[in-house]
Amino acid sequence: MAKDGFDIIGDIHGHASALRRLLDEMGYVEEGGVFRHRERRVIFVGDFVDRGPEQIATLQIARRMCDAGLALAVMGNHEFNALAWAEPDGNGSYLRPHTEKNSHQHKEFLRQITEGSDAHAQALAWFKTLPVWIDLPGLRVVHACWSEAAQQTLSSCLDASNRFTREGLREAAHRGSATYNAAEVLLKGPELPLPAGRSFLDKDGHRRSEVRIRWWDPKALTFRNAALGMNGDEAKLPESPIPTEYQYKHTKPVFFGHYWLQGTPTIESDYAACLDFSVAKGGFLAAYRWSGEEKLSPGNLVWVNGT
Ligand SMILES: [Mn+2]
């Protein structure tokens, strides 16, 4: 077994029992409440919470592994939102306003952990320690998109370990700012405006003029074949080329989650792997077992179902 082997685990969203089964399947053994492997470590891609039946247990497993030096983790958009939800903005509101929509998204986490409890405070304290991205000698991890331009813009909000500073969180939560947009790209992925004047009606009848793209797929070069979440509506999109600024052009492998991919886990690029296979929507919790290789292989994926 190679040393410095990492098992990168996709979005867990409160499915702690699936996480236990996945760790067990990969040869991790629980000792004293901590899952460990003799030769390997874990990296979590973020989104531990906001859905799923066992959010506290999920945090406990991940945090104990991180505290013991047996795992690393990056921040997901749901951890970012949890911090911004709880942080007063100084004007009687919060960095993430407590609107109906935001409240609905976050309420299951707040119910399970009990808003304002010690456990809630401890979870927030841990979220603050999570870097937005990790760049190791042989691999990279970010929640949604690897973008050096966005990293550079957001760096004024981060410390030397890529963790939000107190003031940085405030700036990055300020809708419309450059740092807000950079955090959106890294934590939620880029949205590209369609070519001038183009728009389409989505399944809910909403007119949309922007699409999320499969930035990691070198074969996804037009709006029609790069757009995500079109659910069969791809033909409504133009075949014109997408801007290339978000294409991943490196050969250092990058791992990420966030995109709710469906079906049997697979890899769409030699150097970029999405590990979110929708465990919280009847799909799979997946991991990539990395042992130093530059070119990724679908044979190194493992997964378990959510139930
Ligand atoms: Mn996400």
CSV table of C-alpha atoms and ligand atoms in Angstrom, one decimal:
chain,number,residue,atom,x,y,z
A,1,MET,CA,0.0,0.0,0.0
A,2,ALA,CA,1.4,3.4,-1.0
A,3,LYS,CA,2.1,5.8,1.8
A,4,ASP,CA,0.3,9.1,1.7
A,5,GLY,CA,-2.8,7.3,0.4
A,6,PHE,CA,-5.9,9.3,0.7
A,7,ASP,CA,-9.5,8.2,0.5
A,8,ILE,CA,-11.6,11.2,-0.6
A,9,ILE,CA,-15.2,11.0,0.4
A,10,GLY,CA,-18.1,12.8,-1.3
A,11,ASP,CA,-21.0,14.8,0.2
A,12,ILE,CA,-22.4,12.9,3.2
A,13,HIS,CA,-25.5,15.1,4.1
A,14,GLY,CA,-26.2,13.5,7.4
A,15,HIS,CA,-26.0,9.9,6.3
A,16,ALA,CA,-23.8,8.7,9.1
A,17,SER,CA,-24.6,5.0,8.7
A,18,ALA,CA,-23.6,5.1,5.1
A,19,LEU,CA,-20.4,6.8,6.1
A,20,ARG,CA,-19.7,4.0,8.7
A,21,ARG,CA,-20.3,1.3,6.1
A,22,LEU,CA,-18.1,3.1,3.5
A,23,LEU,CA,-15.3,3.4,6.0
A,24,ASP,CA,-15.7,-0.2,7.0
A,25,GLU,CA,-15.6,-1.3,3.4
A,26,MET,CA,-12.3,0.6,2.9
A,27,GLY,CA,-10.7,-1.2,5.9
A,28,TYR,CA,-11.1,1.6,8.5
A,29,VAL,CA,-11.6,0.2,12.0
A,30,GLU,CA,-13.4,2.1,14.8
A,31,GLU,CA,-11.2,2.3,17.9
A,32,GLY,CA,-12.2,4.5,20.8
A,33,GLY,CA,-14.8,6.2,18.7
A,34,VAL,CA,-12.4,7.1,15.9
A,35,PHE,CA,-12.2,5.4,12.5
A,36,ARG,CA,-8.6,4.7,11.5
A,37,HIS,CA,-6.6,2.9,8.8
A,38,ARG,CA,-3.1,1.8,9.3
A,39,GLU,CA,-1.8,3.3,6.1
A,40,ARG,CA,-4.4,5.7,4.7
A,41,ARG,CA,-6.2,8.9,5.6
A,42,VAL,CA,-9.5,10.5,4.5
A,43,ILE,CA,-10.3,13.8,2.9
A,44,PHE,CA,-14.0,15.0,3.1
A,45,VAL,CA,-15.3,17.3,0.4
A,46,GLY,CA,-17.8,19.1,2.7
A,47,ASP,CA,-21.6,19.3,3.0
A,48,PHE,CA,-21.9,17.2,6.1
A,49,VAL,CA,-25.3,18.7,7.1
A,50,ASP,CA,-28.7,20.2,6.1
A,51,ARG,CA,-30.3,16.9,5.0
A,52,GLY,CA,-30.3,13.3,6.2
A,53,PRO,CA,-31.3,11.6,9.4
A,54,GLU,CA,-28.0,11.6,11.4
A,55,GLN,CA,-26.3,15.0,11.0
A,56,ILE,CA,-24.8,15.1,14.5
A,57,ALA,CA,-23.3,11.6,14.2
A,58,THR,CA,-21.9,12.6,10.8
A,59,LEU,CA,-20.2,15.6,12.3
A,60,GLN,CA,-18.9,13.5,15.2
A,61,ILE,CA,-17.3,10.9,13.0
A,62,ALA,CA,-15.7,13.5,10.7
A,63,ARG,CA,-14.5,15.8,13.4
A,64,ARG,CA,-13.0,13.1,15.5
A,65,MET,CA,-11.0,11.8,12.5
A,66,CYS,CA,-9.8,15.3,11.7
A,67,ASP,CA,-8.9,16.0,15.4
A,68,ALA,CA,-6.9,12.8,15.5
A,69,GLY,CA,-5.0,13.8,12.3
A,70,LEU,CA,-6.6,10.9,10.4
A,71,ALA,CA,-8.6,13.1,8.1
A,72,LEU,CA,-8.7,16.5,6.4
A,73,ALA,CA,-11.8,18.3,5.3
A,74,VAL,CA,-12.9,21.3,3.2
A,75,MET,CA,-15.9,23.6,3.7
A,76,GLY,CA,-19.1,23.0,1.7
A,77,ASN,CA,-21.7,25.6,0.9
A,78,HIS,CA,-23.9,24.2,3.7
A,79,GLU,CA,-21.2,24.8,6.3
A,80,PHE,CA,-20.6,28.3,4.9
A,81,ASN,CA,-24.4,28.9,5.1
A,82,ALA,CA,-24.5,27.6,8.7
A,83,LEU,CA,-21.8,30.1,9.8
A,84,ALA,CA,-23.5,33.0,8.0
A,85,TRP,CA,-26.9,32.1,9.4
A,86,ALA,CA,-25.6,32.3,13.0
A,87,GLU,CA,-23.4,35.4,12.6
A,88,PRO,CA,-25.1,38.7,13.4
A,89,ASP,CA,-24.6,41.4,10.7
A,90,GLY,CA,-24.5,44.3,13.2
A,91,ASN,CA,-27.7,45.7,11.9
A,92,GLY,CA,-30.2,43.5,13.7
A,93,SER,CA,-30.1,40.8,11.1
A,94,TYR,CA,-27.6,38.0,10.2
A,95,LEU,CA,-25.0,37.6,7.5
A,96,ARG,CA,-27.4,35.0,5.9
A,97,PRO,CA,-30.8,36.6,6.3
A,98,HIS,CA,-33.4,34.4,8.1
A,99,THR,CA,-35.8,34.4,5.2
A,100,GLU,CA,-38.3,31.7,4.6
A,101,LYS,CA,-36.2,30.1,1.9
A,102,ASN,CA,-33.0,30.1,3.9
A,103,SER,CA,-34.8,29.0,7.0
A,104,HIS,CA,-36.4,26.1,5.2
A,105,GLN,CA,-33.0,24.9,3.9
A,106,HIS,CA,-31.4,25.0,7.3
A,107,LYS,CA,-34.2,23.9,9.6
A,108,GLU,CA,-33.5,20.2,9.7
A,109,PHE,CA,-29.9,20.9,10.9
A,110,LEU,CA,-31.1,23.4,13.5
A,111,ARG,CA,-33.8,20.9,14.7
A,112,GLN,CA,-31.4,18.0,15.0
A,113,ILE,CA,-28.7,20.0,16.8
A,114,THR,CA,-31.0,22.4,18.6
A,115,GLU,CA,-30.3,26.0,17.6
A,116,GLY,CA,-28.2,27.8,20.2
A,117,SER,CA,-27.1,24.7,22.0
A,118,ASP,CA,-23.5,23.9,23.0
A,119,ALA,CA,-23.5,21.3,20.3
A,120,HIS,CA,-24.5,24.0,17.8
A,121,ALA,CA,-21.7,26.3,19.0
A,122,GLN,CA,-19.2,23.4,18.7
A,123,ALA,CA,-20.3,22.6,15.2
A,124,LEU,CA,-19.9,26.2,14.2
A,125,ALA,CA,-16.5,26.4,15.8
A,126,TRP,CA,-15.4,23.4,13.8
A,127,PHE,CA,-16.9,24.8,10.5
A,128,LYS,CA,-14.7,27.8,11.1
A,129,THR,CA,-11.6,25.6,11.0
A,130,LEU,CA,-12.4,24.2,7.5
A,131,PRO,CA,-10.4,25.5,4.7
A,132,VAL,CA,-12.1,26.5,1.4
A,133,TRP,CA,-9.6,24.4,-0.5
A,134,ILE,CA,-6.7,22.1,0.0
A,135,ASP,CA,-3.7,21.9,-2.3
A,136,LEU,CA,-1.4,19.1,-1.5
A,137,PRO,CA,1.7,18.0,-3.5
A,138,GLY,CA,-0.2,15.4,-5.4
A,139,LEU,CA,-3.9,16.3,-5.3
A,140,ARG,CA,-6.4,19.1,-4.7
A,141,VAL,CA,-9.8,19.2,-3.0
A,142,VAL,CA,-12.5,21.9,-3.1
A,143,HIS,CA,-16.2,21.6,-2.6
A,144,ALA,CA,-17.5,22.7,-6.0
A,145,CYS,CA,-15.0,24.2,-8.4
A,146,TRP,CA,-11.3,24.6,-8.7
A,147,SER,CA,-10.8,28.2,-10.0
A,148,GLU,CA,-7.5,30.0,-9.4
A,149,ALA,CA,-9.1,33.3,-10.3
A,150,ALA,CA,-11.8,32.8,-7.6
A,151,GLN,CA,-9.1,31.7,-5.1
A,152,GLN,CA,-7.1,34.8,-5.7
A,153,THR,CA,-10.1,37.0,-5.2
A,154,LEU,CA,-11.2,35.3,-2.0
A,155,SER,CA,-7.7,35.2,-0.5
A,156,SER,CA,-8.3,38.6,1.1
A,157,CYS,CA,-11.0,36.9,3.2
A,158,LEU,CA,-8.8,33.9,4.3
A,159,ASP,CA,-5.9,33.2,6.5
A,160,ALA,CA,-2.8,31.4,5.4
A,161,SER,CA,-4.6,28.0,5.7
A,162,ASN,CA,-7.5,29.1,3.5
A,163,ARG,CA,-9.9,29.4,6.4
A,164,PHE,CA,-12.3,32.4,6.6
A,165,THR,CA,-11.2,35.1,9.0
A,166,ARG,CA,-14.0,36.7,11.0
A,167,GLU,CA,-14.0,39.8,8.8
A,168,GLY,CA,-13.5,37.7,5.7
A,169,LEU,CA,-16.7,35.7,6.4
A,170,ARG,CA,-18.6,39.0,6.6
A,171,GLU,CA,-17.2,40.2,3.3
A,172,ALA,CA,-17.8,36.9,1.5
A,173,ALA,CA,-21.4,36.8,2.7
A,174,HIS,CA,-22.1,40.3,1.3
A,175,ARG,CA,-24.2,39.6,-1.8
A,176,GLY,CA,-22.9,41.3,-4.9
A,177,SER,CA,-19.3,41.7,-3.8
A,178,ALA,CA,-16.4,40.3,-5.7
A,179,THR,CA,-15.6,38.1,-2.8
A,180,TYR,CA,-19.2,36.8,-2.6
A,181,ASN,CA,-19.0,35.8,-6.2
A,182,ALA,CA,-15.7,34.1,-5.7
A,183,ALA,CA,-17.0,32.1,-2.7
A,184,GLU,CA,-20.0,31.1,-4.9
A,185,VAL,CA,-17.7,29.8,-7.6
A,186,LEU,CA,-15.6,27.7,-5.2
A,187,LEU,CA,-18.5,26.5,-2.9
A,188,LYS,CA,-21.4,26.3,-5.4
A,189,GLY,CA,-19.8,26.2,-8.8
A,190,PRO,CA,-19.8,28.7,-11.7
A,191,GLU,CA,-23.0,29.8,-13.4
A,192,LEU,CA,-22.5,31.1,-17.0
A,193,PRO,CA,-24.8,33.6,-18.7
A,194,LEU,CA,-26.2,32.2,-22.0
A,195,PRO,CA,-25.1,34.1,-25.1
A,196,ALA,CA,-26.7,37.5,-25.5
A,197,GLY,CA,-30.5,37.5,-25.3
A,198,ARG,CA,-30.8,33.7,-24.9
A,199,SER,CA,-33.0,32.2,-22.1
A,200,PHE,CA,-35.2,29.2,-21.7
A,201,LEU,CA,-38.1,28.0,-19.4
A,202,ASP,CA,-37.1,25.4,-16.9
A,203,LYS,CA,-39.3,22.6,-15.7
A,204,ASP,CA,-40.9,24.8,-13.1
A,205,GLY,CA,-41.7,27.5,-15.7
A,206,HIS,CA,-39.0,29.9,-14.5
A,207,ARG,CA,-37.2,31.8,-17.2
A,208,ARG,CA,-33.5,31.2,-16.8
A,209,SER,CA,-30.6,33.0,-18.6
A,210,GLU,CA,-27.7,31.2,-16.7
A,211,VAL,CA,-26.6,27.6,-16.4
A,212,ARG,CA,-24.3,25.7,-14.2
A,213,ILE,CA,-21.7,23.8,-16.2
A,214,ARG,CA,-19.6,20.6,-16.0
A,215,TRP,CA,-16.4,22.6,-15.7
A,216,TRP,CA,-14.4,19.4,-15.1
A,217,ASP,CA,-15.3,17.6,-18.3
A,218,PRO,CA,-12.8,18.4,-21.1
A,219,LYS,CA,-15.4,17.2,-23.7
A,220,ALA,CA,-18.1,19.6,-22.4
A,221,LEU,CA,-17.4,22.5,-24.7
A,222,THR,CA,-20.8,24.0,-25.6
A,223,PHE,CA,-23.7,25.2,-23.6
A,224,ARG,CA,-25.8,22.3,-24.7
A,225,ASN,CA,-23.4,19.6,-23.5
A,226,ALA,CA,-21.9,21.4,-20.6
A,227,ALA,CA,-25.0,22.5,-18.8
A,228,LEU,CA,-26.0,20.7,-15.5
A,229,GLY,CA,-29.5,19.9,-14.2
A,230,MET,CA,-31.3,20.3,-17.5
A,231,ASN,CA,-33.3,17.1,-17.1
A,232,GLY,CA,-33.8,16.5,-20.7
A,233,ASP,CA,-34.2,20.2,-21.7
A,234,GLU,CA,-30.6,20.4,-23.2
A,235,ALA,CA,-32.1,21.0,-26.7
A,236,LYS,CA,-33.3,24.4,-25.4
A,237,LEU,CA,-29.7,25.5,-25.1
A,238,PRO,CA,-27.5,26.8,-27.9
A,239,GLU,CA,-24.6,24.8,-29.3
A,240,SER,CA,-22.3,27.8,-29.1
A,241,PRO,CA,-19.0,27.3,-27.2
A,242,ILE,CA,-18.8,28.1,-23.5
A,243,PRO,CA,-16.1,30.5,-22.2
A,244,THR,CA,-13.0,28.5,-21.3
A,245,GLU,CA,-12.1,30.3,-18.1
A,246,TYR,CA,-13.5,27.5,-15.8
A,247,GLN,CA,-12.1,24.5,-17.7
A,248,TYR,CA,-9.7,22.5,-15.6
A,249,LYS,CA,-6.5,22.5,-17.6
A,250,HIS,CA,-4.1,20.9,-15.1
A,251,THR,CA,-2.8,17.4,-14.6
A,252,LYS,CA,-2.8,17.5,-10.8
A,253,PRO,CA,-6.0,15.6,-9.9
A,254,VAL,CA,-8.8,17.6,-8.3
A,255,PHE,CA,-11.6,16.1,-6.2
A,256,PHE,CA,-14.9,17.8,-5.4
A,257,GLY,CA,-18.5,17.1,-4.7
A,258,HIS,CA,-21.6,19.3,-4.7
A,259,TYR,CA,-23.3,18.4,-8.0
A,260,TRP,CA,-25.8,15.6,-7.1
A,261,LEU,CA,-24.6,13.3,-9.9
A,262,GLN,CA,-26.9,10.4,-10.6
A,263,GLY,CA,-26.5,6.8,-11.5
A,264,THR,CA,-23.6,4.4,-11.0
A,265,PRO,CA,-20.5,6.3,-9.8
A,266,THR,CA,-18.0,7.0,-12.6
A,267,ILE,CA,-15.4,9.6,-13.6
A,268,GLU,CA,-15.8,11.9,-16.5
A,269,SER,CA,-12.2,13.2,-16.7
A,270,ASP,CA,-8.7,11.9,-16.2
A,271,TYR,CA,-7.8,14.7,-13.8
A,272,ALA,CA,-11.0,15.8,-12.1
A,273,ALA,CA,-13.5,13.7,-10.2
A,274,CYS,CA,-16.9,14.7,-8.7
A,275,LEU,CA,-17.6,12.4,-5.8
A,276,ASP,CA,-21.2,13.5,-5.0
A,277,PHE,CA,-23.5,10.7,-6.1
A,278,SER,CA,-26.6,11.9,-4.2
A,279,VAL,CA,-26.6,9.7,-1.1
A,280,ALA,CA,-29.3,12.0,0.3
A,281,LYS,CA,-31.6,11.4,-2.8
A,282,GLY,CA,-31.5,7.7,-3.0
A,283,GLY,CA,-28.0,7.5,-4.6
A,284,PHE,CA,-24.6,6.5,-3.3
A,285,LEU,CA,-22.0,7.7,-0.9
A,286,ALA,CA,-18.7,7.4,-2.9
A,287,ALA,CA,-15.0,7.6,-2.3
A,288,TYR,CA,-12.0,7.7,-4.5
A,289,ARG,CA,-9.0,5.7,-3.2
A,290,TRP,CA,-6.0,7.8,-4.3
A,291,SER,CA,-2.5,6.3,-4.0
A,292,GLY,CA,-0.4,8.9,-5.7
A,293,GLU,CA,-1.5,8.5,-9.3
A,294,GLU,CA,-1.7,11.6,-11.6
A,295,LYS,CA,-4.3,10.1,-14.0
A,296,LEU,CA,-7.5,9.0,-12.3
A,297,SER,CA,-9.1,5.6,-12.8
A,298,PRO,CA,-12.8,4.7,-12.3
A,299,GLY,CA,-11.6,1.4,-10.8
A,300,ASN,CA,-10.5,3.3,-7.7
A,301,LEU,CA,-14.0,4.4,-6.8
A,302,VAL,CA,-15.9,2.6,-4.1
A,303,TRP,CA,-19.5,3.3,-2.9
A,304,VAL,CA,-22.3,2.3,-0.7
A,305,ASN,CA,-26.0,3.1,-0.9
A,306,GLY,CA,-27.7,5.3,1.6
A,307,THR,CA,-30.0,2.9,3.4
B,1,MN,MN,-22.9,21.5,-1.9
